[in-house]
Coordinates of C-alpha atoms and ligand atoms in Angstrom, one line a residue:
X37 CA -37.5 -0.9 -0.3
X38 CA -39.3 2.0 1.1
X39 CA -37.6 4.3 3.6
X40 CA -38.9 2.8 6.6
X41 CA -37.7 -0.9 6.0
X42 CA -34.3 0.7 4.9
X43 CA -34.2 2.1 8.3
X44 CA -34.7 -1.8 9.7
X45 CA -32.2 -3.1 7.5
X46 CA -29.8 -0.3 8.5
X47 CA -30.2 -0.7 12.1
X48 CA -30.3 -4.9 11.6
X49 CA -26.7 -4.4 10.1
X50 CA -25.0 -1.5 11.7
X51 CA -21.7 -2.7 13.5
X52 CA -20.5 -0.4 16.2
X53 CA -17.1 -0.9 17.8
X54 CA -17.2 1.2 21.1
X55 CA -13.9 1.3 21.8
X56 CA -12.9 2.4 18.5
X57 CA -16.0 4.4 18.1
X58 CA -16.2 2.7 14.6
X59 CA -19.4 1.8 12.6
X60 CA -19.7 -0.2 9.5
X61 CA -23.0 0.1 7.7
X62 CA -23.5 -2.7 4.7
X63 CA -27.0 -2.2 4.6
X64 CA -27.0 -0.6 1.0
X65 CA -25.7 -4.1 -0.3
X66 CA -28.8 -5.8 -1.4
X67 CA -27.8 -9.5 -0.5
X68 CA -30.5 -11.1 1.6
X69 CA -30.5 -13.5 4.5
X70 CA -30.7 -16.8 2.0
X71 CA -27.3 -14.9 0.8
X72 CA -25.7 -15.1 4.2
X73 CA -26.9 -18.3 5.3
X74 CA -25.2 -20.0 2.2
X75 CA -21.8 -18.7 2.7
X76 CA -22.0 -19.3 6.5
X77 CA -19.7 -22.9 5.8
X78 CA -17.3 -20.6 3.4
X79 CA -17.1 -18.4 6.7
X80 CA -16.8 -21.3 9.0
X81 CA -13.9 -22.6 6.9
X82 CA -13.0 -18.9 6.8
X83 CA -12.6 -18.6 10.0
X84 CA -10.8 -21.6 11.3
X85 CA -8.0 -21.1 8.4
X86 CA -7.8 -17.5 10.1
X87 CA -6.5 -18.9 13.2
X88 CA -4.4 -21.4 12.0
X89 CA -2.8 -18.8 10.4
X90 CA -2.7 -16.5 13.5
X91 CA -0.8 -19.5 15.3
X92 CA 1.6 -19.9 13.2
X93 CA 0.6 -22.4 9.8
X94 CA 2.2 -21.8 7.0
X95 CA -0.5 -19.6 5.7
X96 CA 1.5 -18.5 2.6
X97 CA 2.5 -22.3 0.9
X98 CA 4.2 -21.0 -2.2
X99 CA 6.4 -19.5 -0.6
X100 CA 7.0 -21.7 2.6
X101 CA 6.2 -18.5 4.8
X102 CA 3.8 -18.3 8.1
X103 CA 1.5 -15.1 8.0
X104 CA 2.4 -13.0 11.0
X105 CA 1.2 -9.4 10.4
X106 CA -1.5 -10.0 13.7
X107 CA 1.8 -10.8 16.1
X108 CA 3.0 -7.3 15.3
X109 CA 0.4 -5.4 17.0
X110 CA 0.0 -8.1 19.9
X111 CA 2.9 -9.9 20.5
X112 CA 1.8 -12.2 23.1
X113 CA 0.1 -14.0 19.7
X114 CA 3.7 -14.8 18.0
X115 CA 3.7 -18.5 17.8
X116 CA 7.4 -18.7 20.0
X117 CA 8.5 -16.6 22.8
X118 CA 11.6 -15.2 20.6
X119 CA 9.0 -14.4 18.4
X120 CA 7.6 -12.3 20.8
X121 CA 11.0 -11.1 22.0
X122 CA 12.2 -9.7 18.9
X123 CA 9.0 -7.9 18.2
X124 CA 9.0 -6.3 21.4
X125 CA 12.7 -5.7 21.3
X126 CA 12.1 -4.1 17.7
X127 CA 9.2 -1.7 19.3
X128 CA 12.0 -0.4 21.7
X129 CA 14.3 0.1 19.5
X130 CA 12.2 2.3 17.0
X131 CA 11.3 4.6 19.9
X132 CA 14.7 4.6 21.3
X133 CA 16.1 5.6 17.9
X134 CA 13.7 8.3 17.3
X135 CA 13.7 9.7 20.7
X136 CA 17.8 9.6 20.0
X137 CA 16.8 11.4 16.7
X138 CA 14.5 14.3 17.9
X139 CA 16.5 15.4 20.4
X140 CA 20.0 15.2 18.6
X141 CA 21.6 12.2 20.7
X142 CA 21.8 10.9 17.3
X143 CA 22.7 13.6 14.7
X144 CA 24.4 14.3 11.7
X145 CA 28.0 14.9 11.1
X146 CA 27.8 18.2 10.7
X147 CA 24.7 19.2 12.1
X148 CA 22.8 19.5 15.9
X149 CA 19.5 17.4 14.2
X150 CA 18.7 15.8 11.8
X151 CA 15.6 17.8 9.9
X152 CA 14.5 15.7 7.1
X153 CA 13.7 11.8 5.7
X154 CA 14.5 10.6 2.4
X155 CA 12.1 7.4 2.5
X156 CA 13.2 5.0 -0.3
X157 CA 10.9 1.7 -1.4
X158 CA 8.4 0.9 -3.2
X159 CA 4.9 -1.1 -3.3
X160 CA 4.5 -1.9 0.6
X161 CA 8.3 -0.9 1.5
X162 CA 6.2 3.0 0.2
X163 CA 2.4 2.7 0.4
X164 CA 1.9 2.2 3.9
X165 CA 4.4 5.0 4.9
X166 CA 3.3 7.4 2.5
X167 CA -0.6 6.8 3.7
X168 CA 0.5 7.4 7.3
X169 CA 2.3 10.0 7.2
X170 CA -0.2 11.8 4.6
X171 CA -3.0 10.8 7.6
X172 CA -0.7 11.6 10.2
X173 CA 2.1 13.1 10.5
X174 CA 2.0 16.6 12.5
X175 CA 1.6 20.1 10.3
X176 CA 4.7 20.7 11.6
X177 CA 6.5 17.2 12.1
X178 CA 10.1 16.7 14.0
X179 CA 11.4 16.0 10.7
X180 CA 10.0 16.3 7.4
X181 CA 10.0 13.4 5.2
X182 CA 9.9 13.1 1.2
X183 CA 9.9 10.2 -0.8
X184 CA 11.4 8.1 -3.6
X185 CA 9.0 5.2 -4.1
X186 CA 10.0 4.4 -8.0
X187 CA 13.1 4.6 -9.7
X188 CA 11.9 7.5 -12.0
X189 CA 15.5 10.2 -12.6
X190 CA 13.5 13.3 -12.8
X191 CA 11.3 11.6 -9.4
X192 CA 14.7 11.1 -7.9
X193 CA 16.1 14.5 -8.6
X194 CA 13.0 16.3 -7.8
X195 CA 13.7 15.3 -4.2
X196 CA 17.7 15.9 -4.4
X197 CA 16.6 19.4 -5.6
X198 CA 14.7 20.1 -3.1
X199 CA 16.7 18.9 -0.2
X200 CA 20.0 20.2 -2.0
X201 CA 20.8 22.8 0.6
X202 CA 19.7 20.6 3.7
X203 CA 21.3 17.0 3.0
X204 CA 23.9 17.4 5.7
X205 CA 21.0 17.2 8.0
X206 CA 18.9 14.7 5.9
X207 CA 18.3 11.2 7.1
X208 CA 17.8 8.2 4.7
X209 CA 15.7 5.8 4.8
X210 CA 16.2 2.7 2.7
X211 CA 13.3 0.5 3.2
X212 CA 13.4 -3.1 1.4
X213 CA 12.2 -6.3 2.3
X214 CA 13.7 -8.2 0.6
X215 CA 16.9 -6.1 -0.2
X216 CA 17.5 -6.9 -3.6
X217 CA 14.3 -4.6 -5.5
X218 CA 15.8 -2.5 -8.0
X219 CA 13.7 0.6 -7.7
X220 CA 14.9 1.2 -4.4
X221 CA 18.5 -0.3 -5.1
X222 CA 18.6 2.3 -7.9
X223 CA 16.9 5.4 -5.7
X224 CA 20.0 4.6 -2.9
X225 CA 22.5 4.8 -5.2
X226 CA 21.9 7.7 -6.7
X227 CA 20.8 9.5 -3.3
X228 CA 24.4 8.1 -2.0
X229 CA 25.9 9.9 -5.2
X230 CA 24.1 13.0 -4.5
X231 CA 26.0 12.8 -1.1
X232 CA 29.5 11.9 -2.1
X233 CA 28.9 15.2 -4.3
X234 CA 28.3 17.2 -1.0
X235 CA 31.6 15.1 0.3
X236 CA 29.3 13.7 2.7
X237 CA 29.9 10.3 4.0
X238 CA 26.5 8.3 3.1
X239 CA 27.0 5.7 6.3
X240 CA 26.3 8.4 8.4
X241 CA 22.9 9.3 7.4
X242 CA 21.5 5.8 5.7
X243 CA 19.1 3.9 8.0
X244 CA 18.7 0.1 6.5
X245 CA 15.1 -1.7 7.0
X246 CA 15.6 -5.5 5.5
X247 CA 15.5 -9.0 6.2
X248 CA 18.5 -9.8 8.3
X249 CA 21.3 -11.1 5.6
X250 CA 20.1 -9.4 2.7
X251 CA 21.8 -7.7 0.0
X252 CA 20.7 -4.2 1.3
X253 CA 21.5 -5.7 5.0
X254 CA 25.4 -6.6 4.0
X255 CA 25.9 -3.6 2.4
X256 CA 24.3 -1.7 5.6
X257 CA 26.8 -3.4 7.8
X258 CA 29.7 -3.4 5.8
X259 CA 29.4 0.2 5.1
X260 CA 28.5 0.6 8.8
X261 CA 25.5 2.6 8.3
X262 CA 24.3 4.9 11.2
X263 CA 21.4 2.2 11.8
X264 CA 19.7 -1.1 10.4
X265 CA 16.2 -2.5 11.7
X266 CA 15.5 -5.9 11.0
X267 CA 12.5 -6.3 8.8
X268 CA 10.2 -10.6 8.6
X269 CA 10.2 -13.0 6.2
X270 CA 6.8 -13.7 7.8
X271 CA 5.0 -10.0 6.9
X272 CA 4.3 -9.4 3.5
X273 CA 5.5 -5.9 2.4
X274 CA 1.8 -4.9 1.6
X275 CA 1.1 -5.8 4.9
X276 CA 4.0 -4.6 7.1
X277 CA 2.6 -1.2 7.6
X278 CA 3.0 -1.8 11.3
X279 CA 6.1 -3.5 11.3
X280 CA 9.3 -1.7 10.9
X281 CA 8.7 -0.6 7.5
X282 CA 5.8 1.9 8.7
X283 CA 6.7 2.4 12.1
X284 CA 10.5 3.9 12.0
X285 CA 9.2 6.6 9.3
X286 CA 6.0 7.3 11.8
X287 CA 7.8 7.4 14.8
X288 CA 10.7 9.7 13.1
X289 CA 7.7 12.3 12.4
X290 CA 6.3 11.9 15.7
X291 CA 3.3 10.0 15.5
X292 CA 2.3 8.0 18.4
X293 CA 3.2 3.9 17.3
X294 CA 1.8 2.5 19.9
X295 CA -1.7 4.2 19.4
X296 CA -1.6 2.9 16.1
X297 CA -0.7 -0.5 17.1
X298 CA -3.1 -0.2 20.0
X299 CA -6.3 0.6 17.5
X300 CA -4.8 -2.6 15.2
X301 CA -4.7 -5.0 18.0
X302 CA -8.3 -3.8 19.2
X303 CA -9.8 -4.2 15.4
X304 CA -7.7 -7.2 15.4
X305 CA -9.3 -8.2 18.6
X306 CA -12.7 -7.5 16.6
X307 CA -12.7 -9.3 13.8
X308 CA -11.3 -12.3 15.2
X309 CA -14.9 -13.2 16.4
X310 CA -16.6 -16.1 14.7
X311 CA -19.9 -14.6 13.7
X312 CA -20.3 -12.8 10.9
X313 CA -22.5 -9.8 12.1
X314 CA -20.3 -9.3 15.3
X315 CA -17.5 -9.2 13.3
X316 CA -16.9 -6.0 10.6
X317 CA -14.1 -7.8 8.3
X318 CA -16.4 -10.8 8.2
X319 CA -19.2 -8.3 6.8
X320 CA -17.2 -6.4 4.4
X321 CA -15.7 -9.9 3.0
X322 CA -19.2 -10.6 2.8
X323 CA -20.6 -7.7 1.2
X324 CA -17.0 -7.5 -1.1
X325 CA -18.2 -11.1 -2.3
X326 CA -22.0 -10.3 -2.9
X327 CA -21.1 -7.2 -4.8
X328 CA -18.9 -9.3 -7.6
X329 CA -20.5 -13.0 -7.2
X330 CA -17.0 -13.9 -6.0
X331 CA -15.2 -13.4 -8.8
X332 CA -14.7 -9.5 -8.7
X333 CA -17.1 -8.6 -11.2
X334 CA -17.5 -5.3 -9.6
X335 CA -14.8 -3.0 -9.1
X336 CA -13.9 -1.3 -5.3
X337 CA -14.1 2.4 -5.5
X338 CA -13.3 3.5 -2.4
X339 CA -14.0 7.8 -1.4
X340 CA -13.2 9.2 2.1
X341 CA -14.6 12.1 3.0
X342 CA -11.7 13.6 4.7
X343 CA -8.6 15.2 2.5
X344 CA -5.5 13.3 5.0
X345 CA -7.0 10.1 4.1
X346 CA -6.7 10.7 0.3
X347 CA -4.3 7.8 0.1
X348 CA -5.7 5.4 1.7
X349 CA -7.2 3.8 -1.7
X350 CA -3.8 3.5 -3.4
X351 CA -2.6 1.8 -0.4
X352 CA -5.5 -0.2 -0.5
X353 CA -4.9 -0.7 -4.4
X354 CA -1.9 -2.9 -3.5
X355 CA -3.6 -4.7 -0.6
X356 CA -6.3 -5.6 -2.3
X357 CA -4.8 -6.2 -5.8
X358 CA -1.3 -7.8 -5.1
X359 CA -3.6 -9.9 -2.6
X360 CA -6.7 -11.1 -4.7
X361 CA -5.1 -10.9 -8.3
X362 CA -4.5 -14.6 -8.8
X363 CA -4.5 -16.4 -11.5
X364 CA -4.7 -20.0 -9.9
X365 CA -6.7 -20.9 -6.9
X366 CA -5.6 -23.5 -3.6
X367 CA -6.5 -26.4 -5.5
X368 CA -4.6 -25.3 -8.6
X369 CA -7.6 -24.2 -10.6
X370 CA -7.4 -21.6 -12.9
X371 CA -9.7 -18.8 -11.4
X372 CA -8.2 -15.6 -12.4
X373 CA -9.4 -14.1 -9.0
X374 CA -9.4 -9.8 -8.0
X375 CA -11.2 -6.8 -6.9
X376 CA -10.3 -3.7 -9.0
X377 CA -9.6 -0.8 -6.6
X378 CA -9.4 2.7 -7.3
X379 CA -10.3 6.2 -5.6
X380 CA -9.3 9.6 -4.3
X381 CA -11.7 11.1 -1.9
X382 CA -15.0 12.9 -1.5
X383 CA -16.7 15.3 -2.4
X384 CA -13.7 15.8 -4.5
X385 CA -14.2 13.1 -7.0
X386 CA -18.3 14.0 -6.9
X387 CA -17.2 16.6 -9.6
X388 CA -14.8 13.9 -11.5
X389 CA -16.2 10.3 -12.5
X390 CA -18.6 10.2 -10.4
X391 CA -21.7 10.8 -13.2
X392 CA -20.1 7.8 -14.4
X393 CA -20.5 6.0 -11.4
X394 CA -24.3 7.5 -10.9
X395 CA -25.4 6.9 -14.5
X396 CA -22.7 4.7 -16.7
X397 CA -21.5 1.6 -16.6
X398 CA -23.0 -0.1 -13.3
X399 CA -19.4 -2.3 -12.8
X400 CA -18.3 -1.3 -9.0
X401 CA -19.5 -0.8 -5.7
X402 CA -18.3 1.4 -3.1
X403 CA -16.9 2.1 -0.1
X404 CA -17.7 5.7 1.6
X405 CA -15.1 6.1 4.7
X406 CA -16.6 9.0 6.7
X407 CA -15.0 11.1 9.7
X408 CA -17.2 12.3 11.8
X409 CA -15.1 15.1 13.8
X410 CA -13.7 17.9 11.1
X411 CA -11.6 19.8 12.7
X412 CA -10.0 20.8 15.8
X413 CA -11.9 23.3 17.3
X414 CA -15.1 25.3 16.2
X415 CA -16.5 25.3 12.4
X416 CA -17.7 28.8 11.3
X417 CA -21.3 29.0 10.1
X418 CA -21.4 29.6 6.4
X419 CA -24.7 30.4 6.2
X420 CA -27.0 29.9 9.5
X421 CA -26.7 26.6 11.2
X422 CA -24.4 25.1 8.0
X423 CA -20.6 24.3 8.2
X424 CA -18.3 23.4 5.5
X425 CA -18.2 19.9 7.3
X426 CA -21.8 20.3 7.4
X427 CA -21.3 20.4 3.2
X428 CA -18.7 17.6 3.1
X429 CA -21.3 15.2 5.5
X430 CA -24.4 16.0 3.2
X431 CA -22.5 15.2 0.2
X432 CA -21.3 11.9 1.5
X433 CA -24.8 11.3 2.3
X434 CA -26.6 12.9 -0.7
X435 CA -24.0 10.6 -2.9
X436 CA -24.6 7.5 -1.0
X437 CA -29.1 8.0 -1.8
X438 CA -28.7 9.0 -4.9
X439 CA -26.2 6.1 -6.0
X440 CA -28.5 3.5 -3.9
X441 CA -31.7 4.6 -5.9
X442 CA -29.9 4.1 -9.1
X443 CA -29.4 0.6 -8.0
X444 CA -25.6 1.1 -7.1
X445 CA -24.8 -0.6 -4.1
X446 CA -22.4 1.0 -1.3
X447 CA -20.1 0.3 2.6
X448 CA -19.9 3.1 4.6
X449 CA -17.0 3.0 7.2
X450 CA -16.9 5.5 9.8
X451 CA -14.8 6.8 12.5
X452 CA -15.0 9.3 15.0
X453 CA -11.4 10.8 13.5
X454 CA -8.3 10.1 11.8
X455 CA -5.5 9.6 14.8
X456 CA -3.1 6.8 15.4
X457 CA -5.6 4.8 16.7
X458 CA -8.4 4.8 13.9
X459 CA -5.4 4.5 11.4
X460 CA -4.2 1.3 12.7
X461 CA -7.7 0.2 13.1
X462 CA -8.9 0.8 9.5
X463 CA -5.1 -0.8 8.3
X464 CA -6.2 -3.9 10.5
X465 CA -9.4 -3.8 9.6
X466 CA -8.5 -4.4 5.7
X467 CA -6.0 -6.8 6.2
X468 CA -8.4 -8.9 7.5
X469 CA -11.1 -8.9 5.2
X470 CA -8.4 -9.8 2.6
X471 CA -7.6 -12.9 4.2
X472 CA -11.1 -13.7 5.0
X473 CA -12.3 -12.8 1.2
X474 CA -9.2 -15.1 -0.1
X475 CA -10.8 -17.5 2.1
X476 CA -13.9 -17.5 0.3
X477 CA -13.0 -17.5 -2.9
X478 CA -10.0 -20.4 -2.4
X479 CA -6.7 -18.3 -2.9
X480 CA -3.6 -17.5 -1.6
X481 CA -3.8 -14.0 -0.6
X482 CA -0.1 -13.8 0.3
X483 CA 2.0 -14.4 -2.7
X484 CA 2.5 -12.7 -5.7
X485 CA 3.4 -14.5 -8.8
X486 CA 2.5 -12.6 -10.9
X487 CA 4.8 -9.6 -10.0
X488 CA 7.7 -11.8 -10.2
X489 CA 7.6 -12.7 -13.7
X490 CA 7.3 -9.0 -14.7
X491 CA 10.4 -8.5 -12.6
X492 CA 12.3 -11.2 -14.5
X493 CA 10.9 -10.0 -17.8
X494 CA 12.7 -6.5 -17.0
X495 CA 15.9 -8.2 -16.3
X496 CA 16.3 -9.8 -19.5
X497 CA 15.3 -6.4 -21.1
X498 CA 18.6 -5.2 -19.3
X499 CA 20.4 -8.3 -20.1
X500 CA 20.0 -7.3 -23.9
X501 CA 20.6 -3.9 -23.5
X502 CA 24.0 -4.6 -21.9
X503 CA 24.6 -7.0 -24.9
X504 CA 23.4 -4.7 -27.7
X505 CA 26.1 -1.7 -26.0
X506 CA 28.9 -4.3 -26.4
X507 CA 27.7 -5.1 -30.5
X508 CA 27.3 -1.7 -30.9
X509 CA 30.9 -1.2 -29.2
X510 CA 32.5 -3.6 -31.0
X511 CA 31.1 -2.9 -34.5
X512 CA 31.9 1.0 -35.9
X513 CA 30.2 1.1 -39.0
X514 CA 26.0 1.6 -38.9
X515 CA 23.6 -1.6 -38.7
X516 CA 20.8 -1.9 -39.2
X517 CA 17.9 -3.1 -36.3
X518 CA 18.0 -6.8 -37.4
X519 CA 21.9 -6.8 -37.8
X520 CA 22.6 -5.8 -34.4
X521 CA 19.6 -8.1 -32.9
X522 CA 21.7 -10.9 -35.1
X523 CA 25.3 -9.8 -33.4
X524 CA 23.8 -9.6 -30.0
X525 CA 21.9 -13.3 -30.7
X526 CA 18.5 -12.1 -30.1
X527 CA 17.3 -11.9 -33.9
X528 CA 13.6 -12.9 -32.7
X529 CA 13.2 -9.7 -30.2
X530 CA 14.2 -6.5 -32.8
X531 CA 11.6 -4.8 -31.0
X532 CA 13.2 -4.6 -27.6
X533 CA 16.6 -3.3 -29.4
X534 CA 14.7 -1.1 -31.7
X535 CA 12.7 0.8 -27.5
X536 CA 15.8 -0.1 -25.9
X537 CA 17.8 1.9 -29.0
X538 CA 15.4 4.9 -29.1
X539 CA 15.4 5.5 -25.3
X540 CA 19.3 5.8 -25.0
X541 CA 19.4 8.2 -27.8
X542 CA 16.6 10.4 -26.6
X543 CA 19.1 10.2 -23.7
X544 CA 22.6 11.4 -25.3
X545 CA 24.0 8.0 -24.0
X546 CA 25.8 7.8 -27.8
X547 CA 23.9 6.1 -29.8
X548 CA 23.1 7.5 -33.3
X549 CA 20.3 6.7 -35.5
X550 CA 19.6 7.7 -38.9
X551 CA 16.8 7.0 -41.1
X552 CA 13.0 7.4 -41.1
X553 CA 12.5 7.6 -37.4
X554 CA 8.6 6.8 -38.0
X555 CA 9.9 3.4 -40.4
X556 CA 12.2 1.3 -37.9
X557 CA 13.6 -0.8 -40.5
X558 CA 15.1 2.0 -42.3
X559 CA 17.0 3.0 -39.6
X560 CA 20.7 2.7 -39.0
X561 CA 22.4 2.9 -35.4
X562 CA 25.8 3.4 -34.6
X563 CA 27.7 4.5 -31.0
X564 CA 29.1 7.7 -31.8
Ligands
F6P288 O1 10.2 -4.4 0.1 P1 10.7 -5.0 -1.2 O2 11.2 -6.4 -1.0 O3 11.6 -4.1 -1.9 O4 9.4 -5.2 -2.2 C1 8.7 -4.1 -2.6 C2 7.4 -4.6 -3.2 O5 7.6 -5.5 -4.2 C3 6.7 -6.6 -4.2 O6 7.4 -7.7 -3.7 C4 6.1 -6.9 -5.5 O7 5.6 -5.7 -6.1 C5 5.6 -6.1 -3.2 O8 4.9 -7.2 -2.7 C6 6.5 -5.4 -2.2 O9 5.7 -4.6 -1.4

């Protein structure tokens, strides 16, 4: 296309949001009009499932759940009026609480404020609250949090040695859907040691986010923790960004919750539209589908241009992934469904893999997420007339031809800045295009089998090692790998002994082994 009908096509395609102040530009996706006319009774289907789901169906059938992530950020929407009551309610509450918390209504024991967070969770009880307050949160922020999204020791006692000399004035945060995940079981138990060891009474700093009634919510009230805030069985943790999950650790650091709820609701607002070019989720589900034929043959590789939204494409790793990564379709079909993501930002990552992306392996499209204000107040010229954000527009731009002319199709997203407001927006406007893309392509976008059967896989793992402690226990003289696997009745897995073996002696937890340490089966273990 020559530059004049790539003008057309731009202006034929741009999407402008004016309250927002958003754009979305798909015209570097080469699909045609033949394109979007044949998936207009995918959309039409898409569409109608969409607000089922926003009333209430049970959206999610594996798991018996409704999809409610749209009645967070508009109430009014919940499908009861206690629904709507206990969202509200929860809104209040968060505010109350941090208001309590910033002005020392609510303190620690043995302190006027509390300074610091200690976020623990992991996957969306972590991603969503690292991206916002990485986007977000104030230079200088009410109270400063740090978090323990994996159950990594020297991760864990990076934190505690940091925050060693401030605990007594740290607040916890133990974030869990569910309640029962180890990471974050593991990351609050040690964090509650590391108090004990200060003689600090844990209850009075540990904040509980859960279902009501899980194991994380007993323990919260038995223990009478200084606070618990009730978290849905009807938002997914990769999509509870703006429920209690994300908003407690935002409104703690000061950032405005209801702005960001505000921009959500109005993209929400947005993409509920039943036309395709009036609505931006619609196009990016459309352009996410031409770009892999449906079946994620092209990876997502997703660059903003602006440094606080650097993790914005690991957040939208797990959206995407955890969403789209199925193996099995509605009708039971094996599909194995996804969209690779991966990112950092720009022009960062111009001067990492992106030769690759301008010259190797043509497998991805992507999205460019541009900001068009760069800082507060007045740029200094460089050199005449040029800015450093004059630099970090030109190589967005520069990028975007160059990768175009080499037949690399790309999205651009922009927004005026990165506040509350454009943050919930660009959370809302990806949720969306998930379900409308799982739409498309048949799935359910709201379960995750898959990451269930790793989790029971590590349990057994466990369950062995606990058995192999008691043979090794019980037994005094050295054994080889197969003996013990035949004392502990697991002869067919001498692998997992022989990693689970190796790890606890690298870690001085007794065990001995002698031998060839290169040759497994001439070793000989023995608890010393
Ligand atoms: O908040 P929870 O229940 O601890 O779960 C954490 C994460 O684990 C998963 O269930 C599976 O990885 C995610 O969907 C979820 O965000």
């Amino acid at each position: 296309m020559d530059a004049s009908t790539l003008w057309q096509r731009y202006q034929e395609w741009l999407y402008y949001h004016e309250g927002l102040g958003f754009y979305l530009d798909i015209s570097r996706m080469r699909f045609d009009n033949a394109f979007v006319e044949a998936l207009q009774p995918k959309f039409e289907k898409a569409f109608a499932s969409m607000a089922e789901l926003e009333k209430g169906a049970i959206a999610n059938p594996d798991e018996d759940r409704m999809v409610g992530h749209y009645w967070l950020r508009n109430p009014d929407l919940a499908p009861t009026p206690e629904l709507t009551q206990e969202i509200v309610s929860s809104i209040e509450q968060i505010e109350v609480f941090a208001e309590k918390v910033h002005t020392g209504g609510i303190h620690p024991p043995k302190a006027a404020r509390f300074t610091d967070i200690i976020s623990i969770g992991i996957g969306g009880s972590a991603l969503g609250p690292e991206f916002i307050a990485e986007a977000l949160a104030p230079d200088f922020p009410p109270l400063a949090i740090h978090f323990i999204d994996n159950t990594d020791p020297t991760g864990i006692d990076k934190i505690l040695t940091h925050l060693r000399n401030k605990l007594s004035s740290t607040l916890v945060l133990v974030i869990s859907k569910s309640g029962g995940t180890p990471e974050p079981r593991n990351g609050m138990l040690e964090v509650k040691k590391a108090y004990a060891g200060q003689n600090l009474d844990f209850a009075n700093y540990a904040v509980a986010i859960t279902m009501p009634g899980s194991k994380l919510d007993d323990q919260a009230k038995n223990e009478n923790w200084l606070m618990r805030f009730p978290m849905y069985d009807w938002v997914g943790g990769r999509t509870s960004s703006m429920s209690t999950v994300g908003l407690v650790p935002a409104a703690l650091q000061g950032i405005d919750i209801k702005e960001m709820l505000e921009g959500a609701k109005e993209m929400d607002d947005a993409t509920r539209i039943a036309d395709i070019k009036k609505n931006p989720a619609a196009m990016l589900a459309l352009a996410w589908y031409y770009a892999g034929n449906g079946k994620g043959e092209k990876d997502m590789v997703v660059l903003p241009y602006k440094d606080s939204l650097l993790l914005f494409s690991r957040y939208l790793q797990q959206l995407v992934m955890e969403s789209l990564g199925k193996e099995k379709d509605l009708d039971g079909n094996i599909v194995h469904q996804g969209i690779a993501v991966y990112g950092n930002k720009g022009s960062t990552d111009q001067h990492a893999y992106v030769q690759q992306l301008r010259e190797g392996v043509p497998n991805f499209f992507l999205t460019f997420i541009e900001v068009l204000k760069d800082r507060e107040g007045a740029s200094p010229e460089l050199e005449p007339g040029i800015t450093s954000g004059d630099y970090l527009s030109g190589f967005l731009q520069g990028s975007r031809t160059a990768l175009y002319e080499n037949h690399r199709d790309s999205i651009t997203v922009t927004i005026p800045e990165v506040n509350p407001r454009t943050v919930g927006a660009l959370i809302a406007l990806y949720d969306r295009t998930v379900g409308y893309y799982a739409s498309l392509v048949n799935i359910n976008a709201y379960h995750q089998p898959g990451v269930e059967a790793g989790k029971k896989a590590a349990a057994v793992i466990l369950d062995l090692q606990t058995k192999v402690i008691d043979v090794l226990q019980s037994e005094k003289a050295p054994m080889t790998l197969a003996q013990i696997a035949d004392k502990a009745g697991a002869s067919d897995n001498v692998e997992s002994i022989y990693i689970i073996l190796r790890h606890m002696s690298a870690n001085n937890r007794g065990v001995v082994m002698q031998g060839n340490l290169g040759e497994p089966n001439s070793l000989t273990v023995s608890m010393g």
